[in-house]
Coordinates of C-alpha atoms and ligand atoms in Angstrom, one line a residue:
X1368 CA -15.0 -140.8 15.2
X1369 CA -12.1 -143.1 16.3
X1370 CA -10.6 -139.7 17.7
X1371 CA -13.5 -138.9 19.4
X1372 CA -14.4 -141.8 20.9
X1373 CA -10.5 -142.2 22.4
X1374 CA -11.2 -138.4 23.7
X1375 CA -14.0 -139.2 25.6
X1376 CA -12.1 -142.3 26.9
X1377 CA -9.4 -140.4 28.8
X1378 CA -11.7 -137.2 29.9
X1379 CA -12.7 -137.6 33.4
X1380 CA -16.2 -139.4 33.4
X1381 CA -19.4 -138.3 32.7
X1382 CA -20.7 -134.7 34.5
X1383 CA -23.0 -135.2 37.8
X1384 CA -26.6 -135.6 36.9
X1385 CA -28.7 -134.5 39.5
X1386 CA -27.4 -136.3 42.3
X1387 CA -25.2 -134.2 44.3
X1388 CA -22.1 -136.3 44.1
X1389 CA -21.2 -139.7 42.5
X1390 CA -19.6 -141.3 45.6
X1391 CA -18.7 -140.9 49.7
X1392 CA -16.2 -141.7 51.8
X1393 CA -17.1 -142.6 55.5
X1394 CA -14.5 -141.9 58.3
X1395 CA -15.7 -143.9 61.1
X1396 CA -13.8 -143.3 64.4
X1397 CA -14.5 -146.3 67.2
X1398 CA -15.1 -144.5 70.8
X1399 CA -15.0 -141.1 69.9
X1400 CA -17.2 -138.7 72.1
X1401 CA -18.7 -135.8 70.4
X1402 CA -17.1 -132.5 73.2
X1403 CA -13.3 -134.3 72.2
X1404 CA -12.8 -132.8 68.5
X1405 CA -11.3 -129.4 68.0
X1406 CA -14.1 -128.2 66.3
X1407 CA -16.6 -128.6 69.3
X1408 CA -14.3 -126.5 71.0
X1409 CA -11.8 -128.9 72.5
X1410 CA -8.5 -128.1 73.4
X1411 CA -6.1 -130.0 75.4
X1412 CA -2.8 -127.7 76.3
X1413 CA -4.6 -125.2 74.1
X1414 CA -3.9 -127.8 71.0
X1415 CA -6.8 -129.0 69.0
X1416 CA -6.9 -132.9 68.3
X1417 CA -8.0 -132.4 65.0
X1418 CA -6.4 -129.2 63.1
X1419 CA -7.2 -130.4 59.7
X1420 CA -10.7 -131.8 60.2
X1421 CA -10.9 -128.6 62.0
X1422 CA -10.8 -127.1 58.5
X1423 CA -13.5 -129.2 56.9
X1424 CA -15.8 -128.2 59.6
X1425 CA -15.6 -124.9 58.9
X1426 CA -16.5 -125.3 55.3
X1427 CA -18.8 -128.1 56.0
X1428 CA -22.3 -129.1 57.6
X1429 CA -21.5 -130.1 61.5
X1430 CA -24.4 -131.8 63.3
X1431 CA -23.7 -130.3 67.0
X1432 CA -26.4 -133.0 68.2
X1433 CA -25.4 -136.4 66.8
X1434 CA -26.2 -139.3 68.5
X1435 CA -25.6 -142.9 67.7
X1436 CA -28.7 -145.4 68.4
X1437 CA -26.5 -147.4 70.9
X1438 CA -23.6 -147.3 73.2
X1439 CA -21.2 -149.6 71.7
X1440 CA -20.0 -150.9 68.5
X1441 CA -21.7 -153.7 66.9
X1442 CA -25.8 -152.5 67.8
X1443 CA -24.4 -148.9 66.7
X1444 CA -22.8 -149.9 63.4
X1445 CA -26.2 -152.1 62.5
X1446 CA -28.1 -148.9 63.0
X1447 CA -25.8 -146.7 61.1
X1448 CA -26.0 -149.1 58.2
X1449 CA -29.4 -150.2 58.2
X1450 CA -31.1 -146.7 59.6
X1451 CA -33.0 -148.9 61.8
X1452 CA -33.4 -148.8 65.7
X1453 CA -32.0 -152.0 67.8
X1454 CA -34.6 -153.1 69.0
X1455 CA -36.0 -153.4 65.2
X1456 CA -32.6 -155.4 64.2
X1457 CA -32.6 -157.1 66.7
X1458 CA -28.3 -157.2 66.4
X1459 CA -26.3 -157.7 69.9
X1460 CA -26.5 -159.1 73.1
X1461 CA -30.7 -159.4 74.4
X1462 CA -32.1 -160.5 77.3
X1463 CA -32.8 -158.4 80.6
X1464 CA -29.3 -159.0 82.0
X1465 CA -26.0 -158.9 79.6
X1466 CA -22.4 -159.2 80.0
X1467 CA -20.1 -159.0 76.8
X1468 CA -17.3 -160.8 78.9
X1469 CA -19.4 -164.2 79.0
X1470 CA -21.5 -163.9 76.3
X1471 CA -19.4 -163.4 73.2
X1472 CA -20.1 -166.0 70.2
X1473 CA -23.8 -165.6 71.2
X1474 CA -24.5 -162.0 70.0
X1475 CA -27.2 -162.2 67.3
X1476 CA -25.3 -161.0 64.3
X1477 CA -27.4 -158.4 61.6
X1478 CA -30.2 -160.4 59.8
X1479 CA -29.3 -160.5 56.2
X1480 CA -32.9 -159.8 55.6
X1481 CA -32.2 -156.1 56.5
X1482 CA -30.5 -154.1 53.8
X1483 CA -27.7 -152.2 54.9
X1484 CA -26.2 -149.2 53.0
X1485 CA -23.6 -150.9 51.2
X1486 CA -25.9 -153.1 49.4
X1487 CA -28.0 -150.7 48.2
X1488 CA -24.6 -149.0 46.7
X1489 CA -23.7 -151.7 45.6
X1490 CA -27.1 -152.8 43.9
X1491 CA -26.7 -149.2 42.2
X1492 CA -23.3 -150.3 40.6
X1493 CA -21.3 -148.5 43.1
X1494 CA -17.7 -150.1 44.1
X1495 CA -17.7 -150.9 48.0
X1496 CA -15.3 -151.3 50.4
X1497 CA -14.8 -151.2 54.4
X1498 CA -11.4 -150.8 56.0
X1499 CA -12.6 -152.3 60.0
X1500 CA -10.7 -152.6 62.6
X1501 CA -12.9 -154.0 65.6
X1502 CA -14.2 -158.2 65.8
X1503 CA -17.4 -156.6 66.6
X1504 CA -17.6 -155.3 63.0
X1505 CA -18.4 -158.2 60.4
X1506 CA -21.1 -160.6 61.7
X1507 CA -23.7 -159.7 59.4
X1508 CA -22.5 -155.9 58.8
X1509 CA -20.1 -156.7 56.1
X1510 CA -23.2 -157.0 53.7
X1511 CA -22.9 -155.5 50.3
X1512 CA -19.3 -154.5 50.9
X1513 CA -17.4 -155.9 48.0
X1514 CA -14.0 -155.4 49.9
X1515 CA -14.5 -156.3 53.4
X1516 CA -10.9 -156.2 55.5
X1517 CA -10.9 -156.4 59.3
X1518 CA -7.4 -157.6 60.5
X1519 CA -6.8 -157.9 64.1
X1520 CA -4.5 -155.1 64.0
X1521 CA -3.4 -151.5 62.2
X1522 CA -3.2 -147.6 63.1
X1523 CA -4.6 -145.2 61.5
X1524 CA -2.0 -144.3 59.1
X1525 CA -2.3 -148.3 58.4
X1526 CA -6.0 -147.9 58.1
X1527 CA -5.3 -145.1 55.5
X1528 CA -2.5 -147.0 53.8
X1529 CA -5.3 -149.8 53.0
X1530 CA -8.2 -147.3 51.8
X1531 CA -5.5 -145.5 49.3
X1532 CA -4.4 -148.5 48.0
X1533 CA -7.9 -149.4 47.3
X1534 CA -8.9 -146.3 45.8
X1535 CA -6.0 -146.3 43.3
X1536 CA -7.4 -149.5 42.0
X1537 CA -10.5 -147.6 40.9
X1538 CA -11.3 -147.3 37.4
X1539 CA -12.4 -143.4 36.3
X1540 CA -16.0 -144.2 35.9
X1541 CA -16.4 -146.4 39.0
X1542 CA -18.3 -144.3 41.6
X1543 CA -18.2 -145.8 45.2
X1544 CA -18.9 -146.0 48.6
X1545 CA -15.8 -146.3 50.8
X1546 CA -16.0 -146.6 54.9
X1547 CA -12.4 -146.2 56.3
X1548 CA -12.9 -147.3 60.5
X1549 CA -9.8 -146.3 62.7
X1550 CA -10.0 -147.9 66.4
X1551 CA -6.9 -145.8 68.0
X1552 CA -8.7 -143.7 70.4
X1553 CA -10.4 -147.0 71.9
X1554 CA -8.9 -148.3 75.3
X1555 CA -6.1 -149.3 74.9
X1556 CA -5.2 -145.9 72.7
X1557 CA -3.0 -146.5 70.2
X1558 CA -0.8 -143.2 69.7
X1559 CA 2.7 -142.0 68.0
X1560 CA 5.4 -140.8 70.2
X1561 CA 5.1 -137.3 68.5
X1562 CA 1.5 -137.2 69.4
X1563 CA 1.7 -138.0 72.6
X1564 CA 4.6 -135.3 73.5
X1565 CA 1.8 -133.2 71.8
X1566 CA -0.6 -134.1 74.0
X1567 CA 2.2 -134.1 77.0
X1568 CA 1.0 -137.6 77.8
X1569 CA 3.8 -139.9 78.9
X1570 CA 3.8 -142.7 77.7
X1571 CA 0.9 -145.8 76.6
X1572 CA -1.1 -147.0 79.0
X1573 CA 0.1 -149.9 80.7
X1574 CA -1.9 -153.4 81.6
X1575 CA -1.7 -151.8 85.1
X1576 CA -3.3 -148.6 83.9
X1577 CA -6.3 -150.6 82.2
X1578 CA -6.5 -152.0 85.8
X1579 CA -6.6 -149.3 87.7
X1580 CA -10.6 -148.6 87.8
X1581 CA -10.8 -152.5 89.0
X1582 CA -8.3 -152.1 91.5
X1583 CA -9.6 -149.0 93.1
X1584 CA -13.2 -150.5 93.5
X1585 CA -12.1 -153.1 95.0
X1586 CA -9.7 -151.3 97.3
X1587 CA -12.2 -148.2 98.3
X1588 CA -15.6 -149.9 97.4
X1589 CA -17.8 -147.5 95.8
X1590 CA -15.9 -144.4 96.8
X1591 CA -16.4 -141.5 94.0
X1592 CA -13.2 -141.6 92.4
X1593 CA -12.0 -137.9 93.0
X1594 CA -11.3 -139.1 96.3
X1595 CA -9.3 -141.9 95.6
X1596 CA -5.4 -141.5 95.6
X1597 CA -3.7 -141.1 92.3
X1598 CA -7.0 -140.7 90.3
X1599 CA -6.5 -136.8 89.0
X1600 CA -2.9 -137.9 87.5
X1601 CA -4.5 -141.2 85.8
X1602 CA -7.5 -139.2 84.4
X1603 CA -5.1 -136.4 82.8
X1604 CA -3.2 -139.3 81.0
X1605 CA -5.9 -141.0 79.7
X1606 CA -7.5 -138.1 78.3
X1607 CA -4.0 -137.1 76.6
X1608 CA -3.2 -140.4 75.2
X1609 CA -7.2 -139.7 73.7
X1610 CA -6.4 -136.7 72.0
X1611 CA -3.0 -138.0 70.9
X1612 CA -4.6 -141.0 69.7
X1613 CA -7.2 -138.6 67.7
X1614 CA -4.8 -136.4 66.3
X1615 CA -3.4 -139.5 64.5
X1616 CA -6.5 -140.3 62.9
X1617 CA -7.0 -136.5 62.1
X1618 CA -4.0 -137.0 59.8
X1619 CA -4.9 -139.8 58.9
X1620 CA -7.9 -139.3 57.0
X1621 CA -6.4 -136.2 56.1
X1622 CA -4.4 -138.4 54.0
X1623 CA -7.0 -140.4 52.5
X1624 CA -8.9 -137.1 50.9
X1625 CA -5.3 -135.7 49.3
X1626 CA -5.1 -139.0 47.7
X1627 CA -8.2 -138.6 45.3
X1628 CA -7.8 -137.5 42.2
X1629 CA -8.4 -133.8 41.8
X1630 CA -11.4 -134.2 39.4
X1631 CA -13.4 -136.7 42.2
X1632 CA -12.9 -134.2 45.2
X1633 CA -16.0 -132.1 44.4
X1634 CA -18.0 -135.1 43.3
X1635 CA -17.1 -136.8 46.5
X1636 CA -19.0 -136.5 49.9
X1637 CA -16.8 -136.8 52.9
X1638 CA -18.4 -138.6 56.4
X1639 CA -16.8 -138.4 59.5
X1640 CA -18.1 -139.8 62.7
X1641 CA -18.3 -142.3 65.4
X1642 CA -20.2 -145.5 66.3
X1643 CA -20.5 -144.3 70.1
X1644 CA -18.2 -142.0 72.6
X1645 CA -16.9 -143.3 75.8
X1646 CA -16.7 -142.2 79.8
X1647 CA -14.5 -140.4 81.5
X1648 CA -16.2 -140.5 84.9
X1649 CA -18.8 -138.1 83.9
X1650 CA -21.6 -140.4 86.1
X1651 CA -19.1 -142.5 88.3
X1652 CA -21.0 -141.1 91.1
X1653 CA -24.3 -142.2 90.1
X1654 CA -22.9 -145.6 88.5
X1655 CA -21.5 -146.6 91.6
X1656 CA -24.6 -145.6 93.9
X1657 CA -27.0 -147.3 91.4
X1658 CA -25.7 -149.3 88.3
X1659 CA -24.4 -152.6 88.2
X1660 CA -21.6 -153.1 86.0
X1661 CA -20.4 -156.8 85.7
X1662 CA -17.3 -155.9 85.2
X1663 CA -17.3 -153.5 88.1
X1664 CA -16.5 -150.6 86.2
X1665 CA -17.4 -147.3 87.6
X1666 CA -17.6 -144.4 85.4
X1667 CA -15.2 -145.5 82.2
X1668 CA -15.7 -147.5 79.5
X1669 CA -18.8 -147.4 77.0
X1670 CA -21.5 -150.1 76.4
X1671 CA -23.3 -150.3 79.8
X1672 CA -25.2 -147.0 80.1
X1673 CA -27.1 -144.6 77.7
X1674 CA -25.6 -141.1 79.2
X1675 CA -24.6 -138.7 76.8
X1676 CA -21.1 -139.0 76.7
X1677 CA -21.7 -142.7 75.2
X1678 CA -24.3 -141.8 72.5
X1679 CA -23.2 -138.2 71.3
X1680 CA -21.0 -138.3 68.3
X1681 CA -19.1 -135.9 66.1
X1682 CA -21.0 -136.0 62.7
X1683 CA -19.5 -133.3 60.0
X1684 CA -20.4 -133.5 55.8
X1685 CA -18.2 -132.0 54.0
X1686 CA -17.9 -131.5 50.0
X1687 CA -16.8 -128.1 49.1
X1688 CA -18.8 -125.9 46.7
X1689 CA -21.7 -128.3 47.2
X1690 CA -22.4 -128.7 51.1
X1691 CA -23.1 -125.6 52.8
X1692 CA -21.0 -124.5 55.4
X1693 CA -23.3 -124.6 58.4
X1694 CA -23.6 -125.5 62.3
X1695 CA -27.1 -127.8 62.6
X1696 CA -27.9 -127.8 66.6
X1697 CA -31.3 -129.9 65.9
X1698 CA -30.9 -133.1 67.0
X1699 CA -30.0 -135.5 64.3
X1700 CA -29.3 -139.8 64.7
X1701 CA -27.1 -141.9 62.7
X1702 CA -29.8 -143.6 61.6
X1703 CA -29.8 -140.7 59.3
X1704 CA -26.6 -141.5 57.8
X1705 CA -27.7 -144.5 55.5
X1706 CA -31.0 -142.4 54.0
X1707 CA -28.8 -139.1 53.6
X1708 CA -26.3 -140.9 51.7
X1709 CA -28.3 -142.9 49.6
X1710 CA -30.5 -139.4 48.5
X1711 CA -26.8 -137.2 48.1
X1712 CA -25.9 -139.7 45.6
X1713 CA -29.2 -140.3 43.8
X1714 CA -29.3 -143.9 44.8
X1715 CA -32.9 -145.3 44.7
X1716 CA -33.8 -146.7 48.0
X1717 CA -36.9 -149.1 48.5
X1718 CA -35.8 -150.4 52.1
X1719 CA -37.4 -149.1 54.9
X1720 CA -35.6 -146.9 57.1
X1721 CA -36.3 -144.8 60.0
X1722 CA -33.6 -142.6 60.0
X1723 CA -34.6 -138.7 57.9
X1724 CA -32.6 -137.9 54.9
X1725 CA -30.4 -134.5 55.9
X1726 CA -30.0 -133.4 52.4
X1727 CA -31.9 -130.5 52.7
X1728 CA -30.0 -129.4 55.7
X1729 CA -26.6 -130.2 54.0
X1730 CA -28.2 -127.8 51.2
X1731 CA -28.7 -125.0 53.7
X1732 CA -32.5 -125.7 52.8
X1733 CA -34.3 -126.9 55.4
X1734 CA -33.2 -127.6 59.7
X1735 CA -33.4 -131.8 60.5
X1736 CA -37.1 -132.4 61.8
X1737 CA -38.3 -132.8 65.6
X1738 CA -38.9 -136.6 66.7
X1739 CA -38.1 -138.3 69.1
X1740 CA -35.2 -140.1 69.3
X1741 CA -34.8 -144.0 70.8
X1742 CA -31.3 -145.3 72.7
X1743 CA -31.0 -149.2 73.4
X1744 CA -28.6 -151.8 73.3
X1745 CA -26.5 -152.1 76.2
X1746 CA -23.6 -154.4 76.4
X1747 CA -22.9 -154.8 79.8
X1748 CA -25.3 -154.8 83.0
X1749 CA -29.1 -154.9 82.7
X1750 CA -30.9 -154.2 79.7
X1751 CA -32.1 -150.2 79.3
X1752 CA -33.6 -147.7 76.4
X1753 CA -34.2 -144.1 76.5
X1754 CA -36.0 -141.6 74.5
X1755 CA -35.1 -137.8 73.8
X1756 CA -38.0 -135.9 72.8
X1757 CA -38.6 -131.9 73.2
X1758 CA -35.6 -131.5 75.2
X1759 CA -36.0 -134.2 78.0
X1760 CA -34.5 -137.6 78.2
X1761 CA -35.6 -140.4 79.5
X1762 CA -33.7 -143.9 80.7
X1763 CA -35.2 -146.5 82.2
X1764 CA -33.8 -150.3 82.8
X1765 CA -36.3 -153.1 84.8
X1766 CA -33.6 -153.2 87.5
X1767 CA -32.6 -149.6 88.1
X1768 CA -34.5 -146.4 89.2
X1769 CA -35.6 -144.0 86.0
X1770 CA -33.6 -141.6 85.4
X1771 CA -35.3 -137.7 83.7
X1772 CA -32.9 -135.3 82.9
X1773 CA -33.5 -131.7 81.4
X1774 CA -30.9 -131.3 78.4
X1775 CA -31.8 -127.6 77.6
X1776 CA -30.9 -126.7 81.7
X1777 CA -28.5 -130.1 82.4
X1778 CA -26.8 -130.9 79.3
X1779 CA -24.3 -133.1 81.2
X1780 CA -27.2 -135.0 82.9
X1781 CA -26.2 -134.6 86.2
X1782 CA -29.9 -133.8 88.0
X1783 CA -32.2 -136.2 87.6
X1784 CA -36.2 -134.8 87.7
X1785 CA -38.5 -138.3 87.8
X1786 CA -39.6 -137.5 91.0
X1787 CA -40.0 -133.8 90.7
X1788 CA -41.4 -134.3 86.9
X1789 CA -43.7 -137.3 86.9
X1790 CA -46.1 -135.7 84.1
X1791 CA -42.7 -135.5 81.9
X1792 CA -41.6 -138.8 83.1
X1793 CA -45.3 -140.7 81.9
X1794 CA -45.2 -138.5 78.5
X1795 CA -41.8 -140.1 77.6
X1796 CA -42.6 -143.3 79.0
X1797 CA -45.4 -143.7 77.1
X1798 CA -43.6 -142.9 74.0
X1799 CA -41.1 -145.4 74.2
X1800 CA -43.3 -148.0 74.9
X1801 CA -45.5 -147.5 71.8
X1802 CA -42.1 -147.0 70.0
X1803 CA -40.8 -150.3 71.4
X1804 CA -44.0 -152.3 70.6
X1805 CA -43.6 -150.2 66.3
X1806 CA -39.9 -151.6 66.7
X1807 CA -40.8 -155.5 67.7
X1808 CA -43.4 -155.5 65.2
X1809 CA -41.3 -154.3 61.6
X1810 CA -38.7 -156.2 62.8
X1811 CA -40.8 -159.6 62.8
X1812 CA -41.8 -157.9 59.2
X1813 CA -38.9 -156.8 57.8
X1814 CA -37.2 -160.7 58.8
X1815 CA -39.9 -162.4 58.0
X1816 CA -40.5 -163.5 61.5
X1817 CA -39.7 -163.3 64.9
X1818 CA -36.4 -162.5 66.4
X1819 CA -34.6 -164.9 68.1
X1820 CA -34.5 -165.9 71.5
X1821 CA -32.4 -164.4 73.9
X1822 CA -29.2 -166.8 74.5
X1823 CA -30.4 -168.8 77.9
X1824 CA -27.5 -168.3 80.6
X1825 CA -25.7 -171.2 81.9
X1826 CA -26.0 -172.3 85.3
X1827 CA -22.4 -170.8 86.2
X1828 CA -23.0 -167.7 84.9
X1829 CA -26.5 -167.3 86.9
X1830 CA -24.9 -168.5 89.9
X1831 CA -22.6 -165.7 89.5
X1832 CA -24.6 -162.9 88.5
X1833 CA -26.7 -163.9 91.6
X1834 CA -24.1 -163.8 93.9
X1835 CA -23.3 -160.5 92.1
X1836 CA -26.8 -159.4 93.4
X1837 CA -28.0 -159.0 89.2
X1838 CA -30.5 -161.8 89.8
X1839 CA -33.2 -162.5 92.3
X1840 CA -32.3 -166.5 93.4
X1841 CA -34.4 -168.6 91.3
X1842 CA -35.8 -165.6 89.5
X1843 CA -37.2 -166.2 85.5
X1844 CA -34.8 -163.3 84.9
Ligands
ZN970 ZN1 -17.1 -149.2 69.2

């Protein structure tokens, strides 16, 4: 019996039950746009970013048409963890007219009256930890993480170092939920000297570098920036010091999967995507005819518009043997992620969500459903939300003109229909109204009251954003 017992003891742990794994790892890559990974095709000097997630891909479930709820970090990641829509949360900056640069301290952090992923893995017994790297991370989104570590600084292969240290401290029968978050490939790009000959990209970008865009608006107004001197050059750098800043994180979390155990690999999903992608002047045109960007930005960046490039995201599952190797060109959200992790791992989930559990499509069963899908939660300039629905997208903000683009015939949202589709226009504007007005109210419901106020603006900052021609003088704005 004794002999038996001690047999059992050091035997890995009990088999799978019906759940498809026992625990996941989450790779979670700040600013990374969706057309940059190798897998979508991308190659820089003919060299893919990301050879060995490259590999995963193929064996795994890619979602071709990710896209995250919002266009930057902390609205994004309280989606993603809570499958809920901003303007149900309620987390980030709110009112009509926002600017990150004045108005940090005042974001609303995430309720703790929503209940995010980790705490229903953790509720289930699961071990939980988060390896962040970004101060937007935390304020509310570090519920039901048991180990919660966001240090002001750390590369990827730091970022690693911490998650595989963490795992060895896990005990065979623990199961867990672990979310690894690397923040290289965010301005100002962190990269390794052998990526970046890789990449041929120079050297790191200098404080004059990050000032470029600033100082060429103010020296050539709203000139579109192919036509300003020095601007092709500049471009090509920052896009190499991007893919050498990716193909750090590509080994990376390369890294962290060799260091599980043999026996957990094909009990363990892997999860690798982004909160939100990031501009490389694929609307500068349009921005600086029409948007207002209080940091006068034009065309870089992410958190002040809802294009594409900002809310398209890489999102590949991968567990071999067990998730079918499979391209998915539906359109899918991360508000997906929390339900379809929760369901892989047989974790019983009574919160509501509105994100769809992919399982069947990671089985090869069944292709994500059609619905639309909601964008809000700007950072910077005035408030805006958009809807994709059938193909067409929608953005509308109370300041700027509507914008209708076709994806199926523009997918890089360069023609705008509203005027030549008005029948499309009122369909998807009456959607996201009655989506708007679903969101407001489970949100009161689901906190048990009324969201917050919007922080009131001092009388500096309206001074200047008048000036700045955001507010009408003397406007309720
Ligand atoms: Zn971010």
């Amino acid at each position: 019996m004794l002999a038996l017992l001690l047999a059992a003891c050091a035997s890995p742990p009990r088999a799978l039950s019906d759940a498809a794994a026992d625990s996941a790892i989450v790779f979670y890559v700040d600013t990374l746009r969706a057309d940059r990974v190798g897998w979508a095709g991308y190659r820089l000097d003919g060299r893919s970013p990301t050879p060995r997630l490259d590999a995963l891909a193929a064996e795994g479930t890619v979602f071709a048409q990710a896209r995250s709820a919002a266009p930057w970090t902390h609205v994004a990641t309280a989606s993603l963890f809570t499958g809920l829509e901003p303007a149900v949360h309620g987390a980030g900056f709110s009112g009509p007219v926002r600017d990150e640069s004045r108005q940090k301290g005042r974001v609303h952090v995430l309720d703790p009256a929503f209940t995010t992923l980790a705490e229903a893995a953790e509720a289930a017994g699961l071990r939980t930890a988060m390896f962040a790297r970004n101060r937007y991370l935390g304020l509310g989104l570090e519920q039901g993480f048991e180990v919660w570590v966001d240090p002001p600084s750390g590369s990827a292969a730091t970022q690693a170092d911490r998650a595989i240290d963490w795992l060895d401290t896990l005990d065979e029968d623990d199961r867990f939920l672990l979310v690894v978050h690397f923040m290289d490939v965010h301005t100002p790009n962190h990269s390794r000297a052998g990526d970046r000959a890789r990449f041929a990209a120079s050297r790191e970008l200098s404080g004059e570098d990050l000032d470029f865009a600033r100082r060429w608006h103010r020296r050539y107004g709203k000139a579109h920036p192919e036509r300003v001197p020095g601007f092709a050059d500049y471009r090509a750098r920052r896009e190499a010091l991007y893919a050498a800043s990716l193909h750090a994180v590509d080994a990376a979390a390369d890294r962290v999967i060799a260091a599980l155990p043999e026996w957990r690999r094909p009990r363990t999903l892997v999860v690798f995507t982004a909160d939100h992608g990031e501009e490389f002047w694929d609307h500068a045109a349009l921005e600086a005819r029409a948007y207002a960007d209080p940091r006068r930005q034009v065309g870089m960046g992410h958190g002040h518009t809802l294009f594409d490039e900002l809310l398209r995201v890489p999102l590949l599952a991968w567990q071999p043997g067990v998730v079918e190797a499979a391209r998915v060109e539906a359109p899918v959200s991360l508000l997906d992620l929390a339900p379809t992790v929760l369901g892989w791992l047989g974790i019983p989930d009574a919160a509501a969500r509105q994100g769809v559990d992919l399982g069947p499509a990671l089985r090869g069963a069944a292709t994500p459903p059609d619905r639309p899908l909601f964008f809000d939660g700007i950072c910077f300039g005035h408030a805006r939300e958009a809807v994709l629905d059938g193909g067409w997208k929608y953005v509308r903000s109370w300041r700027e003109p509507d914008l209708l683009f076709d994806l199926a015939a523009d997918p890089a949202e360069q023609a705008d229909l509203s005027a030549e589709e008005p029948d499309e226009l009122a369909r998807l504007a009456a959607i996201l109204d009655a989506r708007l007005a679903e969101d407001a109210a489970l949100g009161e419901r689901l906190r048990g009251g009324a969201a917050p106020d919007a922080p009131a603006l001092t009388a500096g900052e309206r001074a200047e954003l008048e000036a700045l021609g955001y507010l009408e003088p003397g406007s309720s704005r």
